Amino acid sequence: QVQLVQSGAEVKKPGASVKVSCKASGYTFTGYYMHWVRQAPGQGLEWMGWINPYTGGTDFAQKFQGRVTLTRDTSISTAYMDLRRLRSDDTAVYYCARLRAQNTVTDALDIWGQGTMVTVSS
Amino acid sequence: QSVLTQPPSASGTPGQRVTISCSGSSSGIGSNTVNWYQQLPGAAPRLLIYSDDQRPSGVPDRFSGSRSGTSASLAISGLQSEDEADYYCALWDDSLFGVVFGGGTKVTVL
């Protein structure tokens, strides 16, 4: 079945970097944009950015510009989110989510990963 | 920039109908379709409604969505205990070239 499986929980110190992976299965990885969304403890959903797995093109929410990198490895159908210069307020669950429609960046997010908890603490 | 406003909470007894609003701007909801997500406690979000009023397969028809002007709404009819969750509206914002989420509404089944 169509699913996204993310890497496990991480604990990082302030100033460090974290890389979260998101492995896709059950569909053509390069046919659907992948978005990243995070959720701080007890808070709402916050959109971070997207990657086009076919071209590698990316875009991000302004607040993450310069700190986040989205990449993919098409040979293993996996997307990655790399967040640098971590701060305590980056503590959150990070989700990857697939766009519902093919070959468009504007649609609903229909398949979500299980989430990866990233804790930033000294 | 689009801002989506939802009430923080809503509640109802089993079998009742509950409606959640999502209000925005003319450049947001006024221009783009709205999607709704359900997040059960401790779980990842799940797509509930897309393109204002479309249900993905597997979503019960108790859930319905609508949009008019600069507002959208999600209705849950025949409320059930398993509907107790957080609900988020969201849309694609052309000016941000990204997704905007509402603040979320916690639905409690009394």
PDB file of C-alpha atoms in Angstrom:
ATOM      1  CA  GLN A   1       0.000   0.000   0.000  1.00  0.00           C
ATOM      2  CA  VAL A   2       1.012   3.632  -0.352  1.00  0.00           C
ATOM      3  CA  GLN A   3       2.990   4.711   2.670  1.00  0.00           C
ATOM      4  CA  LEU A   4       5.709   6.988   3.974  1.00  0.00           C
ATOM      5  CA  VAL A   5       8.016   5.696   6.689  1.00  0.00           C
ATOM      6  CA  GLN A   6      10.189   8.175   8.542  1.00  0.00           C
ATOM      7  CA  SER A   7      13.378   7.766  10.509  1.00  0.00           C
ATOM      8  CA  GLY A   8      13.437   7.536  14.279  1.00  0.00           C
ATOM      9  CA  ALA A   9      13.470  10.136  17.032  1.00  0.00           C
ATOM     10  CA  GLU A  10      16.487  12.398  17.450  1.00  0.00           C
ATOM     11  CA  VAL A  11      17.939  14.360  20.349  1.00  0.00           C
ATOM     12  CA  LYS A  12      20.245  17.210  19.405  1.00  0.00           C
ATOM     13  CA  LYS A  13      22.071  20.033  21.128  1.00  0.00           C
ATOM     14  CA  PRO A  14      21.458  23.671  20.204  1.00  0.00           C
ATOM     15  CA  GLY A  15      23.483  24.671  17.169  1.00  0.00           C
ATOM     16  CA  ALA A  16      23.620  21.151  15.765  1.00  0.00           C
ATOM     17  CA  SER A  17      21.933  19.813  12.625  1.00  0.00           C
ATOM     18  CA  VAL A  18      19.400  17.046  12.111  1.00  0.00           C
ATOM     19  CA  LYS A  19      18.517  15.034   9.030  1.00  0.00           C
ATOM     20  CA  VAL A  20      15.166  13.270   8.831  1.00  0.00           C
ATOM     21  CA  SER A  21      14.432  10.685   6.153  1.00  0.00           C
ATOM     22  CA  CYS A  22      11.111   9.736   4.591  1.00  0.00           C
ATOM     23  CA  LYS A  23      10.952   6.512   2.563  1.00  0.00           C
ATOM     24  CA  ALA A  24       8.107   6.183   0.095  1.00  0.00           C
ATOM     25  CA  SER A  25       6.585   2.952  -1.137  1.00  0.00           C
ATOM     26  CA  GLY A  26       3.584   1.800  -3.121  1.00  0.00           C
ATOM     27  CA  TYR A  27       3.650   4.565  -5.725  1.00  0.00           C
ATOM     28  CA  THR A  28       5.925   6.329  -8.228  1.00  0.00           C
ATOM     29  CA  PHE A  29       8.098   8.466  -5.985  1.00  0.00           C
ATOM     30  CA  THR A  30       9.042  10.956  -8.684  1.00  0.00           C
ATOM     31  CA  GLY A  31       5.454  11.672  -9.683  1.00  0.00           C
ATOM     32  CA  TYR A  32       4.291  13.530  -6.577  1.00  0.00           C
ATOM     33  CA  TYR A  33       5.612  16.558  -4.720  1.00  0.00           C
ATOM     34  CA  MET A  34       6.649  15.931  -1.115  1.00  0.00           C
ATOM     35  CA  HIS A  35       5.984  18.497   1.600  1.00  0.00           C
ATOM     36  CA  TRP A  36       7.355  18.830   5.115  1.00  0.00           C
ATOM     37  CA  VAL A  37       5.253  20.003   8.048  1.00  0.00           C
ATOM     38  CA  ARG A  38       6.178  20.311  11.704  1.00  0.00           C
ATOM     39  CA  GLN A  39       4.244  20.444  14.954  1.00  0.00           C
ATOM     40  CA  ALA A  40       5.689  21.754  18.200  1.00  0.00           C
ATOM     41  CA  PRO A  41       4.417  20.114  21.404  1.00  0.00           C
ATOM     42  CA  GLY A  42       0.796  21.117  22.028  1.00  0.00           C
ATOM     43  CA  GLN A  43       0.802  23.419  19.005  1.00  0.00           C
ATOM     44  CA  GLY A  44      -0.686  23.431  15.507  1.00  0.00           C
ATOM     45  CA  LEU A  45       0.711  22.414  12.147  1.00  0.00           C
ATOM     46  CA  GLU A  46       3.378  24.546  10.483  1.00  0.00           C
ATOM     47  CA  TRP A  47       4.310  24.166   6.835  1.00  0.00           C
ATOM     48  CA  MET A  48       8.028  24.127   6.095  1.00  0.00           C
ATOM     49  CA  GLY A  49       8.539  23.524   2.398  1.00  0.00           C
ATOM     50  CA  TRP A  50       8.325  21.181  -0.552  1.00  0.00           C
ATOM     51  CA  ILE A  51      10.503  19.226  -2.949  1.00  0.00           C
ATOM     52  CA  ASN A  52       9.766  18.030  -6.434  1.00  0.00           C
ATOM     53  CA  PRO A  53      11.269  14.525  -6.364  1.00  0.00           C
ATOM     54  CA  TYR A  54      11.523  14.428 -10.162  1.00  0.00           C
ATOM     55  CA  THR A  55      13.564  17.609 -10.633  1.00  0.00           C
ATOM     56  CA  GLY A  56      14.916  18.141  -7.142  1.00  0.00           C
ATOM     57  CA  GLY A  57      13.471  21.654  -7.130  1.00  0.00           C
ATOM     58  CA  THR A  58      12.537  23.036  -3.718  1.00  0.00           C
ATOM     59  CA  ASP A  59      10.901  25.951  -1.982  1.00  0.00           C
ATOM     60  CA  PHE A  60      10.492  26.868   1.679  1.00  0.00           C
ATOM     61  CA  ALA A  61       8.511  28.987   4.059  1.00  0.00           C
ATOM     62  CA  GLN A  62      10.352  32.243   4.568  1.00  0.00           C
ATOM     63  CA  LYS A  63      11.150  31.551   8.218  1.00  0.00           C
ATOM     64  CA  PHE A  64      13.167  28.473   7.254  1.00  0.00           C
ATOM     65  CA  GLN A  65      15.090  30.010   4.352  1.00  0.00           C
ATOM     66  CA  GLY A  66      18.802  29.423   4.814  1.00  0.00           C
ATOM     67  CA  ARG A  67      18.375  26.820   7.551  1.00  0.00           C
ATOM     68  CA  VAL A  68      16.619  23.943   5.835  1.00  0.00           C
ATOM     69  CA  THR A  69      17.638  21.784   2.892  1.00  0.00           C
ATOM     70  CA  LEU A  70      15.347  19.318   1.176  1.00  0.00           C
ATOM     71  CA  THR A  71      16.881  16.573  -0.934  1.00  0.00           C
ATOM     72  CA  ARG A  72      15.923  13.208  -2.342  1.00  0.00           C
ATOM     73  CA  ASP A  73      17.467   9.975  -3.528  1.00  0.00           C
ATOM     74  CA  THR A  74      15.286   8.623  -6.305  1.00  0.00           C
ATOM     75  CA  SER A  75      17.159   5.293  -6.366  1.00  0.00           C
ATOM     76  CA  ILE A  76      15.719   4.439  -2.957  1.00  0.00           C
ATOM     77  CA  SER A  77      12.527   6.567  -3.110  1.00  0.00           C
ATOM     78  CA  THR A  78      13.554   8.594  -0.092  1.00  0.00           C
ATOM     79  CA  ALA A  79      13.213  12.272   0.730  1.00  0.00           C
ATOM     80  CA  TYR A  80      15.311  14.068   3.332  1.00  0.00           C
ATOM     81  CA  MET A  81      14.873  17.178   5.453  1.00  0.00           C
ATOM     82  CA  ASP A  82      18.027  18.713   6.875  1.00  0.00           C
ATOM     83  CA  LEU A  83      17.609  21.471   9.489  1.00  0.00           C
ATOM     84  CA  ARG A  84      20.681  23.376  10.668  1.00  0.00           C
ATOM     85  CA  ARG A  85      21.548  25.636  13.596  1.00  0.00           C
ATOM     86  CA  LEU A  86      18.946  24.010  15.774  1.00  0.00           C
ATOM     87  CA  ARG A  87      17.304  25.992  18.576  1.00  0.00           C
ATOM     88  CA  SER A  88      15.127  24.865  21.454  1.00  0.00           C
ATOM     89  CA  ASP A  89      12.036  26.096  19.629  1.00  0.00           C
ATOM     90  CA  ASP A  90      12.777  23.653  16.805  1.00  0.00           C
ATOM     91  CA  THR A  91      11.677  20.888  19.161  1.00  0.00           C
ATOM     92  CA  ALA A  92       8.765  19.351  17.286  1.00  0.00           C
ATOM     93  CA  VAL A  93       7.406  16.378  15.413  1.00  0.00           C
ATOM     94  CA  TYR A  94       8.427  16.604  11.773  1.00  0.00           C
ATOM     95  CA  TYR A  95       6.184  15.066   9.121  1.00  0.00           C
ATOM     96  CA  CYS A  96       6.677  14.372   5.459  1.00  0.00           C
ATOM     97  CA  ALA A  97       3.471  14.352   3.426  1.00  0.00           C
ATOM     98  CA  ARG A  98       2.733  13.539  -0.186  1.00  0.00           C
ATOM     99  CA  LEU A  99       0.700  15.784  -2.429  1.00  0.00           C
ATOM    100  CA  ARG A 100      -2.506  14.148  -3.609  1.00  0.00           C
ATOM    101  CA  ALA A 101      -2.307  15.017  -7.304  1.00  0.00           C
ATOM    102  CA  GLN A 102       0.530  14.276  -9.687  1.00  0.00           C
ATOM    103  CA  ASN A 103       2.747  16.896 -11.261  1.00  0.00           C
ATOM    104  CA  THR A 104       1.351  19.847  -9.351  1.00  0.00           C
ATOM    105  CA  VAL A 105       2.531  21.654  -6.259  1.00  0.00           C
ATOM    106  CA  THR A 106      -0.892  22.912  -5.196  1.00  0.00           C
ATOM    107  CA  ASP A 107      -3.177  20.260  -3.781  1.00  0.00           C
ATOM    108  CA  ALA A 108      -4.036  18.486  -0.553  1.00  0.00           C
ATOM    109  CA  LEU A 109      -1.600  16.306   1.390  1.00  0.00           C
ATOM    110  CA  ASP A 110      -3.070  12.836   1.248  1.00  0.00           C
ATOM    111  CA  ILE A 111      -0.383  10.522   2.620  1.00  0.00           C
ATOM    112  CA  TRP A 112       1.549  11.393   5.774  1.00  0.00           C
ATOM    113  CA  GLY A 113       4.537   9.814   7.412  1.00  0.00           C
ATOM    114  CA  GLN A 114       4.249   8.715  11.024  1.00  0.00           C
ATOM    115  CA  GLY A 115       6.304  11.688  12.197  1.00  0.00           C
ATOM    116  CA  THR A 116       9.780  12.070  13.652  1.00  0.00           C
ATOM    117  CA  MET A 117      10.246  13.668  17.059  1.00  0.00           C
ATOM    118  CA  VAL A 118      13.238  16.005  17.166  1.00  0.00           C
ATOM    119  CA  THR A 119      14.202  17.264  20.604  1.00  0.00           C
ATOM    120  CA  VAL A 120      16.673  20.124  20.921  1.00  0.00           C
ATOM    121  CA  SER A 121      18.111  20.393  24.387  1.00  0.00           C
ATOM    122  CA  SER A 122      21.403  21.228  26.016  1.00  0.00           C
TER     123      SER A 122
ATOM    124  CA  GLN B   1      -0.364  36.838   3.393  1.00  0.00           C
ATOM    125  CA  SER B   2      -3.219  34.470   4.139  1.00  0.00           C
ATOM    126  CA  VAL B   3      -4.255  33.820   7.723  1.00  0.00           C
ATOM    127  CA  LEU B   4      -6.832  31.165   8.489  1.00  0.00           C
ATOM    128  CA  THR B   5      -8.838  31.565  11.685  1.00  0.00           C
ATOM    129  CA  GLN B   6     -10.558  28.659  13.419  1.00  0.00           C
ATOM    130  CA  PRO B   7     -12.337  28.504  16.767  1.00  0.00           C
ATOM    131  CA  PRO B   8     -10.063  26.773  19.301  1.00  0.00           C
ATOM    132  CA  SER B   9     -12.727  24.351  20.420  1.00  0.00           C
ATOM    133  CA  ALA B  10     -16.097  22.822  19.573  1.00  0.00           C
ATOM    134  CA  SER B  11     -18.151  20.158  21.258  1.00  0.00           C
ATOM    135  CA  GLY B  12     -21.284  18.092  20.961  1.00  0.00           C
ATOM    136  CA  THR B  13     -23.028  15.017  22.266  1.00  0.00           C
ATOM    137  CA  PRO B  14     -23.089  11.743  20.350  1.00  0.00           C
ATOM    138  CA  GLY B  15     -25.363  11.974  17.345  1.00  0.00           C
ATOM    139  CA  GLN B  16     -25.307  15.769  17.183  1.00  0.00           C
ATOM    140  CA  ARG B  17     -24.057  17.871  14.275  1.00  0.00           C
ATOM    141  CA  VAL B  18     -20.972  19.983  14.853  1.00  0.00           C
ATOM    142  CA  THR B  19     -19.699  22.673  12.498  1.00  0.00           C
ATOM    143  CA  ILE B  20     -16.194  24.153  12.452  1.00  0.00           C
ATOM    144  CA  SER B  21     -15.522  27.422  10.685  1.00  0.00           C
ATOM    145  CA  CYS B  22     -12.390  28.587   8.916  1.00  0.00           C
ATOM    146  CA  SER B  23     -12.255  32.233   7.936  1.00  0.00           C
ATOM    147  CA  GLY B  24      -9.660  33.957   5.846  1.00  0.00           C
ATOM    148  CA  SER B  25      -8.939  36.684   3.359  1.00  0.00           C
ATOM    149  CA  SER B  26      -9.998  37.336  -0.191  1.00  0.00           C
ATOM    150  CA  SER B  27      -6.492  36.408  -1.345  1.00  0.00           C
ATOM    151  CA  GLY B  28      -6.627  33.148   0.571  1.00  0.00           C
ATOM    152  CA  ILE B  29      -9.943  31.362   0.908  1.00  0.00           C
ATOM    153  CA  GLY B  30     -11.445  33.786  -1.577  1.00  0.00           C
ATOM    154  CA  SER B  31      -9.069  32.508  -4.245  1.00  0.00           C
ATOM    155  CA  ASN B  32      -8.170  28.908  -3.412  1.00  0.00           C
ATOM    156  CA  THR B  33      -9.864  25.706  -2.386  1.00  0.00           C
ATOM    157  CA  VAL B  34      -9.719  24.511   1.206  1.00  0.00           C
ATOM    158  CA  ASN B  35      -8.607  21.190   2.609  1.00  0.00           C
ATOM    159  CA  TRP B  36      -9.378  19.754   6.025  1.00  0.00           C
ATOM    160  CA  TYR B  37      -7.267  17.421   8.145  1.00  0.00           C
ATOM    161  CA  GLN B  38      -8.160  15.349  11.184  1.00  0.00           C
ATOM    162  CA  GLN B  39      -5.529  14.586  13.795  1.00  0.00           C
ATOM    163  CA  LEU B  40      -6.403  11.979  16.397  1.00  0.00           C
ATOM    164  CA  PRO B  41      -4.486  12.120  19.696  1.00  0.00           C
ATOM    165  CA  GLY B  42      -0.909  10.974  19.205  1.00  0.00           C
ATOM    166  CA  ALA B  43      -1.339  10.338  15.481  1.00  0.00           C
ATOM    167  CA  ALA B  44      -0.283  11.957  12.241  1.00  0.00           C
ATOM    168  CA  PRO B  45      -2.794  14.175  10.450  1.00  0.00           C
ATOM    169  CA  ARG B  46      -5.176  12.530   7.986  1.00  0.00           C
ATOM    170  CA  LEU B  47      -6.739  14.155   4.942  1.00  0.00           C
ATOM    171  CA  LEU B  48     -10.478  14.474   5.572  1.00  0.00           C
ATOM    172  CA  ILE B  49     -11.760  16.843   2.872  1.00  0.00           C
ATOM    173  CA  TYR B  50     -10.017  18.239  -0.217  1.00  0.00           C
ATOM    174  CA  SER B  51     -11.010  20.830  -2.791  1.00  0.00           C
ATOM    175  CA  ASP B  52     -13.606  22.327  -0.424  1.00  0.00           C
ATOM    176  CA  ASP B  53     -16.058  19.416  -0.406  1.00  0.00           C
ATOM    177  CA  GLN B  54     -14.466  16.218  -1.707  1.00  0.00           C
ATOM    178  CA  ARG B  55     -13.977  13.187   0.521  1.00  0.00           C
ATOM    179  CA  PRO B  56     -11.054  10.804  -0.057  1.00  0.00           C
ATOM    180  CA  SER B  57     -12.020   7.172  -0.201  1.00  0.00           C
ATOM    181  CA  GLY B  58     -12.506   5.737   3.259  1.00  0.00           C
ATOM    182  CA  VAL B  59     -13.747   8.954   4.848  1.00  0.00           C
ATOM    183  CA  PRO B  60     -17.309   8.517   6.151  1.00  0.00           C
ATOM    184  CA  ASP B  61     -19.995  10.676   4.567  1.00  0.00           C
ATOM    185  CA  ARG B  62     -20.723  12.088   8.029  1.00  0.00           C
ATOM    186  CA  PHE B  63     -17.961  14.543   7.199  1.00  0.00           C
ATOM    187  CA  SER B  64     -18.740  17.311   4.734  1.00  0.00           C
ATOM    188  CA  GLY B  65     -17.097  20.541   3.683  1.00  0.00           C
ATOM    189  CA  SER B  66     -18.178  23.765   2.047  1.00  0.00           C
ATOM    190  CA  ARG B  67     -16.763  27.142   1.095  1.00  0.00           C
ATOM    191  CA  SER B  68     -18.430  30.482   0.462  1.00  0.00           C
ATOM    192  CA  GLY B  69     -16.725  33.807  -0.025  1.00  0.00           C
ATOM    193  CA  THR B  70     -13.880  34.099   2.466  1.00  0.00           C
ATOM    194  CA  SER B  71     -15.063  31.336   4.776  1.00  0.00           C
ATOM    195  CA  ALA B  72     -15.119  27.567   4.754  1.00  0.00           C
ATOM    196  CA  SER B  73     -16.653  25.075   7.110  1.00  0.00           C
ATOM    197  CA  LEU B  74     -16.429  21.452   8.099  1.00  0.00           C
ATOM    198  CA  ALA B  75     -19.535  19.686   9.357  1.00  0.00           C
ATOM    199  CA  ILE B  76     -19.615  16.459  11.312  1.00  0.00           C
ATOM    200  CA  SER B  77     -23.073  14.937  11.451  1.00  0.00           C
ATOM    201  CA  GLY B  78     -23.983  12.049  13.719  1.00  0.00           C
ATOM    202  CA  LEU B  79     -21.038  12.845  15.993  1.00  0.00           C
ATOM    203  CA  GLN B  80     -19.261   9.779  17.362  1.00  0.00           C
ATOM    204  CA  SER B  81     -16.780   9.337  20.182  1.00  0.00           C
ATOM    205  CA  GLU B  82     -14.033   8.462  17.704  1.00  0.00           C
ATOM    206  CA  ASP B  83     -14.431  11.902  16.120  1.00  0.00           C
ATOM    207  CA  GLU B  84     -12.770  13.462  19.154  1.00  0.00           C
ATOM    208  CA  ALA B  85      -9.693  15.012  17.543  1.00  0.00           C
ATOM    209  CA  ASP B  86      -8.067  18.202  16.319  1.00  0.00           C
ATOM    210  CA  TYR B  87      -9.236  19.518  12.958  1.00  0.00           C
ATOM    211  CA  TYR B  88      -7.223  21.838  10.721  1.00  0.00           C
ATOM    212  CA  CYS B  89      -8.212  23.772   7.639  1.00  0.00           C
ATOM    213  CA  ALA B  90      -5.495  24.537   5.101  1.00  0.00           C
ATOM    214  CA  LEU B  91      -4.995  25.979   1.672  1.00  0.00           C
ATOM    215  CA  TRP B  92      -2.330  26.801  -0.882  1.00  0.00           C
ATOM    216  CA  ASP B  93      -1.384  30.463  -0.730  1.00  0.00           C
ATOM    217  CA  ASP B  94      -0.331  31.923  -4.084  1.00  0.00           C
ATOM    218  CA  SER B  95       1.585  34.824  -2.576  1.00  0.00           C
ATOM    219  CA  LEU B  96       3.598  32.621  -0.215  1.00  0.00           C
ATOM    220  CA  PHE B  97       3.823  29.826  -2.756  1.00  0.00           C
ATOM    221  CA  GLY B  98       3.203  27.514   0.156  1.00  0.00           C
ATOM    222  CA  VAL B  99       0.643  25.909   2.430  1.00  0.00           C
ATOM    223  CA  VAL B 100      -1.116  27.794   5.204  1.00  0.00           C
ATOM    224  CA  PHE B 101      -2.793  25.971   8.096  1.00  0.00           C
ATOM    225  CA  GLY B 102      -5.464  27.260  10.409  1.00  0.00           C
ATOM    226  CA  GLY B 103      -4.745  27.158  14.115  1.00  0.00           C
ATOM    227  CA  GLY B 104      -6.810  24.020  14.642  1.00  0.00           C
ATOM    228  CA  THR B 105     -10.072  23.219  16.427  1.00  0.00           C
ATOM    229  CA  LYS B 106     -10.291  20.639  19.181  1.00  0.00           C
ATOM    230  CA  VAL B 107     -13.549  18.716  18.990  1.00  0.00           C
ATOM    231  CA  THR B 108     -14.777  17.153  22.210  1.00  0.00           C
ATOM    232  CA  VAL B 109     -17.558  14.578  22.359  1.00  0.00           C
ATOM    233  CA  LEU B 110     -19.460  15.159  25.587  1.00  0.00           C
TER     234      LEU B 110
END
